[in-house]
Amino acid sequence: MKIAIMGAMREEIDPILETVGNYTTIEHAGNVFYECTYGGHELVIAYSKIGKVFSAITASVMIERFHAEKLLFSGVAGGISKDLKIGDLVMASALCQHDVDITAFGHPFGFIPEGSVMIEADKSLLAIASKVAADLSVKVKEGIIATGDQFVASAERKAWIEATFKADALEMEGASVACVCHNFNVPFFVLRAISDTADGDAGMDFDTFLKSSAKVSAKFILTMVEHLGD
Ligand code: ADE
């Protein structure tokens, strides 16, 4: 099976490239894609650059040009839930765009006509992740991830996102990737390790913990690949 693994930043895919070892490099649509085999599967790996637009382009290219049949996202997030400490893993049951606002027309926050506020992740990938977590004795919280084109470093904004979307974590790419995969009918999974708690110290914590948390997420994603069937 052809599996796409994407991150947003170089730091999020570097640990994956280091583990898979041999890969070929293809430049396309302003980005670099890495192809290799791992765990009996063909992989295409890339980082998109930060935000909803670049991540949507990369996910689309992985599906249309590289024919990915499943897409796994690995990276870091700001924690909202009290259960989530720096380095903890969260997998999205559903994702939403916290920065979409056409409430002036009577719609709820996060809603785009002909769409839905939440996009659900693939249930069988979530089940495989739960099994891998149990096998490895690793805790992975399942919850809602809110995405927006903002680095959130404010207790007020974080509280608003939690109250409005019941979100457990926030980041800047998951919901746009979910939207692409949903439209192309490609099963997807979004995993994030917490790098900060999206409040006043978020910028400093992010810089301190980006690499270590990205590694935690990358390691889990590759173990999942080893457990994916044909
Ligand atoms: N990714 C990791 N931490 C984040 C934050 N605080 N805001 C947005 N995206 C993030």
PDB file of C-alpha atoms and ligand atoms in Angstrom:
ATOM      1  CA  MET A   1       0.000   0.000   0.000  1.00  0.00           C
ATOM      2  CA  LYS A   2       1.144   3.560  -0.727  1.00  0.00           C
ATOM      3  CA  ILE A   3       1.109   5.605   2.473  1.00  0.00           C
ATOM      4  CA  ALA A   4       1.688   9.350   2.797  1.00  0.00           C
ATOM      5  CA  ILE A   5       3.360  10.659   5.928  1.00  0.00           C
ATOM      6  CA  MET A   6       3.386  14.391   6.302  1.00  0.00           C
ATOM      7  CA  GLY A   7       4.427  17.006   8.807  1.00  0.00           C
ATOM      8  CA  ALA A   8       4.357  20.781   8.635  1.00  0.00           C
ATOM      9  CA  MET A   9       7.970  21.520   9.580  1.00  0.00           C
ATOM     10  CA  ARG A  10      11.297  19.935   8.729  1.00  0.00           C
ATOM     11  CA  GLU A  11      11.743  19.018  12.415  1.00  0.00           C
ATOM     12  CA  GLU A  12       8.558  16.948  12.231  1.00  0.00           C
ATOM     13  CA  ILE A  13       9.718  14.675   9.396  1.00  0.00           C
ATOM     14  CA  ASP A  14      13.481  14.572  10.031  1.00  0.00           C
ATOM     15  CA  PRO A  15      13.167  11.749  12.628  1.00  0.00           C
ATOM     16  CA  ILE A  16      11.108   9.765  10.090  1.00  0.00           C
ATOM     17  CA  LEU A  17      13.659  10.234   7.298  1.00  0.00           C
ATOM     18  CA  GLU A  18      16.474   9.272   9.694  1.00  0.00           C
ATOM     19  CA  THR A  19      14.712   6.001  10.556  1.00  0.00           C
ATOM     20  CA  VAL A  20      13.682   4.946   7.032  1.00  0.00           C
ATOM     21  CA  GLY A  21      17.247   5.506   5.771  1.00  0.00           C
ATOM     22  CA  ASN A  22      17.282   5.139   1.968  1.00  0.00           C
ATOM     23  CA  TYR A  23      14.933   7.379   0.030  1.00  0.00           C
ATOM     24  CA  THR A  24      14.700   9.131  -3.316  1.00  0.00           C
ATOM     25  CA  THR A  25      13.879  12.812  -3.609  1.00  0.00           C
ATOM     26  CA  ILE A  26      11.374  14.350  -6.013  1.00  0.00           C
ATOM     27  CA  GLU A  27      10.682  18.067  -6.373  1.00  0.00           C
ATOM     28  CA  HIS A  28       7.149  19.021  -7.341  1.00  0.00           C
ATOM     29  CA  ALA A  29       4.804  21.989  -6.895  1.00  0.00           C
ATOM     30  CA  GLY A  30       7.288  23.965  -4.826  1.00  0.00           C
ATOM     31  CA  ASN A  31       7.999  21.155  -2.406  1.00  0.00           C
ATOM     32  CA  VAL A  32      10.274  18.155  -1.862  1.00  0.00           C
ATOM     33  CA  PHE A  33       8.828  14.640  -1.564  1.00  0.00           C
ATOM     34  CA  TYR A  34      10.780  11.635  -0.274  1.00  0.00           C
ATOM     35  CA  GLU A  35       9.902   8.128  -1.488  1.00  0.00           C
ATOM     36  CA  CYS A  36      11.028   4.897   0.156  1.00  0.00           C
ATOM     37  CA  THR A  37       9.797   1.528   1.373  1.00  0.00           C
ATOM     38  CA  TYR A  38       9.265   0.751   5.050  1.00  0.00           C
ATOM     39  CA  GLY A  39       7.429  -1.994   6.914  1.00  0.00           C
ATOM     40  CA  GLY A  40       6.380  -3.601   3.620  1.00  0.00           C
ATOM     41  CA  HIS A  41       4.768  -0.391   2.346  1.00  0.00           C
ATOM     42  CA  GLU A  42       5.682   2.300  -0.152  1.00  0.00           C
ATOM     43  CA  LEU A  43       5.941   5.669   1.588  1.00  0.00           C
ATOM     44  CA  VAL A  44       5.839   9.242   0.345  1.00  0.00           C
ATOM     45  CA  ILE A  45       7.041  11.674   3.001  1.00  0.00           C
ATOM     46  CA  ALA A  46       7.037  15.485   3.018  1.00  0.00           C
ATOM     47  CA  TYR A  47       6.735  18.549   5.185  1.00  0.00           C
ATOM     48  CA  SER A  48       4.353  21.135   3.837  1.00  0.00           C
ATOM     49  CA  LYS A  49       5.445  24.352   5.556  1.00  0.00           C
ATOM     50  CA  ILE A  50       3.244  25.850   8.234  1.00  0.00           C
ATOM     51  CA  GLY A  51      -0.471  26.541   7.913  1.00  0.00           C
ATOM     52  CA  LYS A  52      -3.680  25.461   6.222  1.00  0.00           C
ATOM     53  CA  VAL A  53      -2.833  26.529   2.656  1.00  0.00           C
ATOM     54  CA  PHE A  54       0.566  24.842   2.349  1.00  0.00           C
ATOM     55  CA  SER A  55      -0.639  21.697   4.115  1.00  0.00           C
ATOM     56  CA  ALA A  56      -3.644  21.433   1.781  1.00  0.00           C
ATOM     57  CA  ILE A  57      -1.342  21.706  -1.254  1.00  0.00           C
ATOM     58  CA  THR A  58       0.985  18.984   0.061  1.00  0.00           C
ATOM     59  CA  ALA A  59      -1.833  16.604   0.987  1.00  0.00           C
ATOM     60  CA  SER A  60      -3.429  17.103  -2.455  1.00  0.00           C
ATOM     61  CA  VAL A  61      -0.137  16.408  -4.245  1.00  0.00           C
ATOM     62  CA  MET A  62       0.490  13.288  -2.136  1.00  0.00           C
ATOM     63  CA  ILE A  63      -2.892  11.945  -3.198  1.00  0.00           C
ATOM     64  CA  GLU A  64      -3.130  13.108  -6.829  1.00  0.00           C
ATOM     65  CA  ARG A  65       0.479  12.873  -7.983  1.00  0.00           C
ATOM     66  CA  PHE A  66       1.886  10.207  -5.620  1.00  0.00           C
ATOM     67  CA  HIS A  67      -1.328   8.133  -5.348  1.00  0.00           C
ATOM     68  CA  ALA A  68      -1.296   7.856  -1.546  1.00  0.00           C
ATOM     69  CA  GLU A  69      -4.026   5.478  -0.350  1.00  0.00           C
ATOM     70  CA  LYS A  70      -3.821   6.541   3.300  1.00  0.00           C
ATOM     71  CA  LEU A  71      -2.397   9.682   4.889  1.00  0.00           C
ATOM     72  CA  LEU A  72      -0.796   9.923   8.322  1.00  0.00           C
ATOM     73  CA  PHE A  73       0.097  13.319   9.797  1.00  0.00           C
ATOM     74  CA  SER A  74       2.826  13.547  12.434  1.00  0.00           C
ATOM     75  CA  GLY A  75       3.761  16.640  14.372  1.00  0.00           C
ATOM     76  CA  VAL A  76       3.376  18.814  17.452  1.00  0.00           C
ATOM     77  CA  ALA A  77       0.464  20.729  18.948  1.00  0.00           C
ATOM     78  CA  GLY A  78      -0.473  23.140  21.669  1.00  0.00           C
ATOM     79  CA  GLY A  79      -2.255  21.321  24.485  1.00  0.00           C
ATOM     80  CA  ILE A  80      -5.666  22.479  25.709  1.00  0.00           C
ATOM     81  CA  SER A  81      -6.913  19.510  27.762  1.00  0.00           C
ATOM     82  CA  LYS A  82      -5.580  19.351  31.314  1.00  0.00           C
ATOM     83  CA  ASP A  83      -4.763  15.676  30.576  1.00  0.00           C
ATOM     84  CA  LEU A  84      -2.142  16.711  28.034  1.00  0.00           C
ATOM     85  CA  LYS A  85       1.330  17.607  29.252  1.00  0.00           C
ATOM     86  CA  ILE A  86       4.362  18.446  27.107  1.00  0.00           C
ATOM     87  CA  GLY A  87       5.483  15.298  25.244  1.00  0.00           C
ATOM     88  CA  ASP A  88       2.066  13.578  25.517  1.00  0.00           C
ATOM     89  CA  LEU A  89       0.376  12.199  22.401  1.00  0.00           C
ATOM     90  CA  VAL A  90      -3.061  13.157  21.111  1.00  0.00           C
ATOM     91  CA  MET A  91      -4.802  11.607  18.092  1.00  0.00           C
ATOM     92  CA  ALA A  92      -7.678  13.411  16.423  1.00  0.00           C
ATOM     93  CA  SER A  93     -11.087  11.764  16.479  1.00  0.00           C
ATOM     94  CA  ALA A  94     -12.282  14.852  14.591  1.00  0.00           C
ATOM     95  CA  LEU A  95     -10.855  18.178  13.473  1.00  0.00           C
ATOM     96  CA  CYS A  96     -12.236  21.676  12.936  1.00  0.00           C
ATOM     97  CA  GLN A  97     -11.068  25.097  11.728  1.00  0.00           C
ATOM     98  CA  HIS A  98     -11.186  27.470  14.691  1.00  0.00           C
ATOM     99  CA  ASP A  99     -10.439  30.544  12.560  1.00  0.00           C
ATOM    100  CA  VAL A 100     -13.379  30.206  10.154  1.00  0.00           C
ATOM    101  CA  ASP A 101     -15.942  32.906  10.967  1.00  0.00           C
ATOM    102  CA  ILE A 102     -18.987  33.583   8.819  1.00  0.00           C
ATOM    103  CA  THR A 103     -21.192  33.997  11.863  1.00  0.00           C
ATOM    104  CA  ALA A 104     -22.428  37.267  10.276  1.00  0.00           C
ATOM    105  CA  PHE A 105     -24.623  35.024   8.089  1.00  0.00           C
ATOM    106  CA  GLY A 106     -25.999  33.010  11.007  1.00  0.00           C
ATOM    107  CA  HIS A 107     -23.570  30.091  10.729  1.00  0.00           C
ATOM    108  CA  PRO A 108     -21.740  28.620  13.724  1.00  0.00           C
ATOM    109  CA  PHE A 109     -17.997  29.267  14.125  1.00  0.00           C
ATOM    110  CA  GLY A 110     -15.976  26.845  11.999  1.00  0.00           C
ATOM    111  CA  PHE A 111     -18.785  26.181   9.507  1.00  0.00           C
ATOM    112  CA  ILE A 112     -18.510  26.583   5.738  1.00  0.00           C
ATOM    113  CA  PRO A 113     -21.697  26.066   3.676  1.00  0.00           C
ATOM    114  CA  GLU A 114     -21.843  22.559   2.109  1.00  0.00           C
ATOM    115  CA  GLY A 115     -19.257  21.440   4.667  1.00  0.00           C
ATOM    116  CA  SER A 116     -19.385  20.605   8.370  1.00  0.00           C
ATOM    117  CA  VAL A 117     -17.735  22.067  11.483  1.00  0.00           C
ATOM    118  CA  MET A 118     -16.024  18.749  12.317  1.00  0.00           C
ATOM    119  CA  ILE A 119     -14.349  16.245   9.981  1.00  0.00           C
ATOM    120  CA  GLU A 120     -13.941  12.796  11.507  1.00  0.00           C
ATOM    121  CA  ALA A 121     -10.722  10.820  11.183  1.00  0.00           C
ATOM    122  CA  ASP A 122     -10.708   7.238   9.878  1.00  0.00           C
ATOM    123  CA  LYS A 123     -12.028   4.850  12.516  1.00  0.00           C
ATOM    124  CA  SER A 124      -9.891   1.873  11.486  1.00  0.00           C
ATOM    125  CA  LEU A 125      -6.677   3.949  11.677  1.00  0.00           C
ATOM    126  CA  LEU A 126      -7.759   5.146  15.134  1.00  0.00           C
ATOM    127  CA  ALA A 127      -8.327   1.510  16.139  1.00  0.00           C
ATOM    128  CA  ILE A 128      -4.858   0.499  14.874  1.00  0.00           C
ATOM    129  CA  ALA A 129      -3.335   3.414  16.809  1.00  0.00           C
ATOM    130  CA  SER A 130      -5.131   2.333  19.999  1.00  0.00           C
ATOM    131  CA  LYS A 131      -3.787  -1.185  19.575  1.00  0.00           C
ATOM    132  CA  VAL A 132      -0.237   0.057  18.951  1.00  0.00           C
ATOM    133  CA  ALA A 133      -0.528   2.301  22.031  1.00  0.00           C
ATOM    134  CA  ALA A 134      -1.633  -0.655  24.165  1.00  0.00           C
ATOM    135  CA  ASP A 135       1.162  -2.880  22.780  1.00  0.00           C
ATOM    136  CA  LEU A 136       3.776  -0.214  23.503  1.00  0.00           C
ATOM    137  CA  SER A 137       2.188   0.797  26.831  1.00  0.00           C
ATOM    138  CA  VAL A 138       2.071   4.376  25.559  1.00  0.00           C
ATOM    139  CA  LYS A 139      -0.799   6.715  26.455  1.00  0.00           C
ATOM    140  CA  VAL A 140      -2.471   8.377  23.457  1.00  0.00           C
ATOM    141  CA  LYS A 141      -5.440  10.624  24.173  1.00  0.00           C
ATOM    142  CA  GLU A 142      -8.199  10.624  21.561  1.00  0.00           C
ATOM    143  CA  GLY A 143      -9.801  14.045  21.165  1.00  0.00           C
ATOM    144  CA  ILE A 144     -10.778  17.009  19.049  1.00  0.00           C
ATOM    145  CA  ILE A 145      -8.036  18.993  17.363  1.00  0.00           C
ATOM    146  CA  ALA A 146      -8.721  22.593  16.325  1.00  0.00           C
ATOM    147  CA  THR A 147      -6.724  24.095  13.454  1.00  0.00           C
ATOM    148  CA  GLY A 148      -6.161  27.699  12.461  1.00  0.00           C
ATOM    149  CA  ASP A 149      -3.632  29.977  10.793  1.00  0.00           C
ATOM    150  CA  GLN A 150      -2.496  31.344  14.151  1.00  0.00           C
ATOM    151  CA  PHE A 151       0.173  30.312  16.627  1.00  0.00           C
ATOM    152  CA  VAL A 152      -1.925  30.512  19.801  1.00  0.00           C
ATOM    153  CA  ALA A 153      -0.027  31.982  22.735  1.00  0.00           C
ATOM    154  CA  SER A 154      -2.904  33.411  24.750  1.00  0.00           C
ATOM    155  CA  ALA A 155      -4.904  31.931  27.621  1.00  0.00           C
ATOM    156  CA  GLU A 156      -8.014  33.812  26.394  1.00  0.00           C
ATOM    157  CA  ARG A 157      -7.864  32.508  22.810  1.00  0.00           C
ATOM    158  CA  LYS A 158      -7.137  29.004  24.066  1.00  0.00           C
ATOM    159  CA  ALA A 159     -10.155  29.158  26.439  1.00  0.00           C
ATOM    160  CA  TRP A 160     -12.368  30.384  23.583  1.00  0.00           C
ATOM    161  CA  ILE A 161     -11.278  27.508  21.313  1.00  0.00           C
ATOM    162  CA  GLU A 162     -11.891  25.011  24.120  1.00  0.00           C
ATOM    163  CA  ALA A 163     -15.353  26.429  24.901  1.00  0.00           C
ATOM    164  CA  THR A 164     -16.433  26.779  21.256  1.00  0.00           C
ATOM    165  CA  PHE A 165     -15.200  23.467  19.828  1.00  0.00           C
ATOM    166  CA  LYS A 166     -14.586  21.285  22.931  1.00  0.00           C
ATOM    167  CA  ALA A 167     -11.054  20.978  21.528  1.00  0.00           C
ATOM    168  CA  ASP A 168      -8.298  19.081  23.355  1.00  0.00           C
ATOM    169  CA  ALA A 169      -5.384  20.434  21.316  1.00  0.00           C
ATOM    170  CA  LEU A 170      -4.725  22.999  18.628  1.00  0.00           C
ATOM    171  CA  GLU A 171      -2.346  23.357  15.724  1.00  0.00           C
ATOM    172  CA  MET A 172      -2.136  24.845  12.233  1.00  0.00           C
ATOM    173  CA  GLU A 173      -2.604  22.067   9.637  1.00  0.00           C
ATOM    174  CA  GLY A 174      -4.724  19.103  10.738  1.00  0.00           C
ATOM    175  CA  ALA A 175      -8.176  20.260   9.638  1.00  0.00           C
ATOM    176  CA  SER A 176      -7.020  21.417   6.204  1.00  0.00           C
ATOM    177  CA  VAL A 177      -5.373  18.032   5.604  1.00  0.00           C
ATOM    178  CA  ALA A 178      -8.555  16.363   6.892  1.00  0.00           C
ATOM    179  CA  CYS A 179     -10.600  18.422   4.446  1.00  0.00           C
ATOM    180  CA  VAL A 180      -8.426  17.368   1.491  1.00  0.00           C
ATOM    181  CA  CYS A 181      -8.494  13.682   2.487  1.00  0.00           C
ATOM    182  CA  HIS A 182     -12.263  13.792   3.047  1.00  0.00           C
ATOM    183  CA  ASN A 183     -12.786  15.274  -0.414  1.00  0.00           C
ATOM    184  CA  PHE A 184     -10.547  12.671  -2.083  1.00  0.00           C
ATOM    185  CA  ASN A 185     -12.006   9.865   0.047  1.00  0.00           C
ATOM    186  CA  VAL A 186      -8.575   8.940   1.437  1.00  0.00           C
ATOM    187  CA  PRO A 187      -8.496   7.598   5.033  1.00  0.00           C
ATOM    188  CA  PHE A 188      -6.424   9.866   7.277  1.00  0.00           C
ATOM    189  CA  PHE A 189      -5.008  10.020  10.783  1.00  0.00           C
ATOM    190  CA  VAL A 190      -3.593  13.041  12.639  1.00  0.00           C
ATOM    191  CA  LEU A 191      -1.183  12.488  15.534  1.00  0.00           C
ATOM    192  CA  ARG A 192       0.414  15.261  17.559  1.00  0.00           C
ATOM    193  CA  ALA A 193       2.750  15.362  20.544  1.00  0.00           C
ATOM    194  CA  ILE A 194       2.346  18.364  22.807  1.00  0.00           C
ATOM    195  CA  SER A 195       5.072  21.016  22.494  1.00  0.00           C
ATOM    196  CA  ASP A 196       3.438  23.782  24.578  1.00  0.00           C
ATOM    197  CA  THR A 197       0.138  24.654  26.220  1.00  0.00           C
ATOM    198  CA  ALA A 198      -0.889  27.537  23.906  1.00  0.00           C
ATOM    199  CA  ASP A 199      -0.723  30.198  26.630  1.00  0.00           C
ATOM    200  CA  GLY A 200       1.694  33.008  27.449  1.00  0.00           C
ATOM    201  CA  ASP A 201       4.774  30.736  27.493  1.00  0.00           C
ATOM    202  CA  ALA A 202       3.867  28.921  24.278  1.00  0.00           C
ATOM    203  CA  GLY A 203       6.518  30.518  22.084  1.00  0.00           C
ATOM    204  CA  MET A 204       9.361  29.674  24.444  1.00  0.00           C
ATOM    205  CA  ASP A 205       8.060  26.149  25.154  1.00  0.00           C
ATOM    206  CA  PHE A 206       7.567  25.484  21.444  1.00  0.00           C
ATOM    207  CA  ASP A 207      11.198  26.366  20.703  1.00  0.00           C
ATOM    208  CA  THR A 208      12.375  24.202  23.613  1.00  0.00           C
ATOM    209  CA  PHE A 209      10.224  21.120  22.941  1.00  0.00           C
ATOM    210  CA  LEU A 210       9.584  21.100  19.166  1.00  0.00           C
ATOM    211  CA  LYS A 211      12.323  18.572  18.401  1.00  0.00           C
ATOM    212  CA  SER A 212      11.769  16.212  21.337  1.00  0.00           C
ATOM    213  CA  SER A 213       7.971  16.148  20.928  1.00  0.00           C
ATOM    214  CA  ALA A 214       8.227  15.762  17.125  1.00  0.00           C
ATOM    215  CA  LYS A 215      10.381  12.676  17.745  1.00  0.00           C
ATOM    216  CA  VAL A 216       7.748  11.131  20.040  1.00  0.00           C
ATOM    217  CA  SER A 217       5.084  11.547  17.357  1.00  0.00           C
ATOM    218  CA  ALA A 218       7.339  10.323  14.512  1.00  0.00           C
ATOM    219  CA  LYS A 219       8.299   7.161  16.406  1.00  0.00           C
ATOM    220  CA  PHE A 220       4.666   6.276  17.025  1.00  0.00           C
ATOM    221  CA  ILE A 221       3.655   6.941  13.391  1.00  0.00           C
ATOM    222  CA  LEU A 222       6.366   4.612  12.057  1.00  0.00           C
ATOM    223  CA  THR A 223       5.292   1.886  14.487  1.00  0.00           C
ATOM    224  CA  MET A 224       1.768   2.328  13.147  1.00  0.00           C
ATOM    225  CA  VAL A 225       3.048   1.878   9.585  1.00  0.00           C
ATOM    226  CA  GLU A 226       4.594  -1.429  10.660  1.00  0.00           C
ATOM    227  CA  HIS A 227       1.132  -2.516  11.851  1.00  0.00           C
ATOM    228  CA  LEU A 228      -0.856  -1.462   8.796  1.00  0.00           C
ATOM    229  CA  GLY A 229      -2.156  -4.325   6.658  1.00  0.00           C
ATOM    230  CA  ASP A 230      -1.875  -4.537   2.881  1.00  0.00           C
TER     231      ASP A 230
HETATM  232  N1  ADE B   1       1.556  23.959  17.222  1.00  0.00           N
HETATM  233  C1  ADE B   1       2.211  23.713  18.380  1.00  0.00           C
HETATM  234  N2  ADE B   1       1.888  24.631  19.316  1.00  0.00           N
HETATM  235  C2  ADE B   1       1.012  25.466  18.739  1.00  0.00           C
HETATM  236  C3  ADE B   1       0.325  26.621  19.182  1.00  0.00           C
HETATM  237  N3  ADE B   1       0.480  27.096  20.424  1.00  0.00           N
HETATM  238  N4  ADE B   1      -0.488  27.257  18.307  1.00  0.00           N
HETATM  239  C4  ADE B   1      -0.647  26.800  17.053  1.00  0.00           C
HETATM  240  N5  ADE B   1      -0.027  25.710  16.577  1.00  0.00           N
HETATM  241  C5  ADE B   1       0.798  25.048  17.405  1.00  0.00           C
END
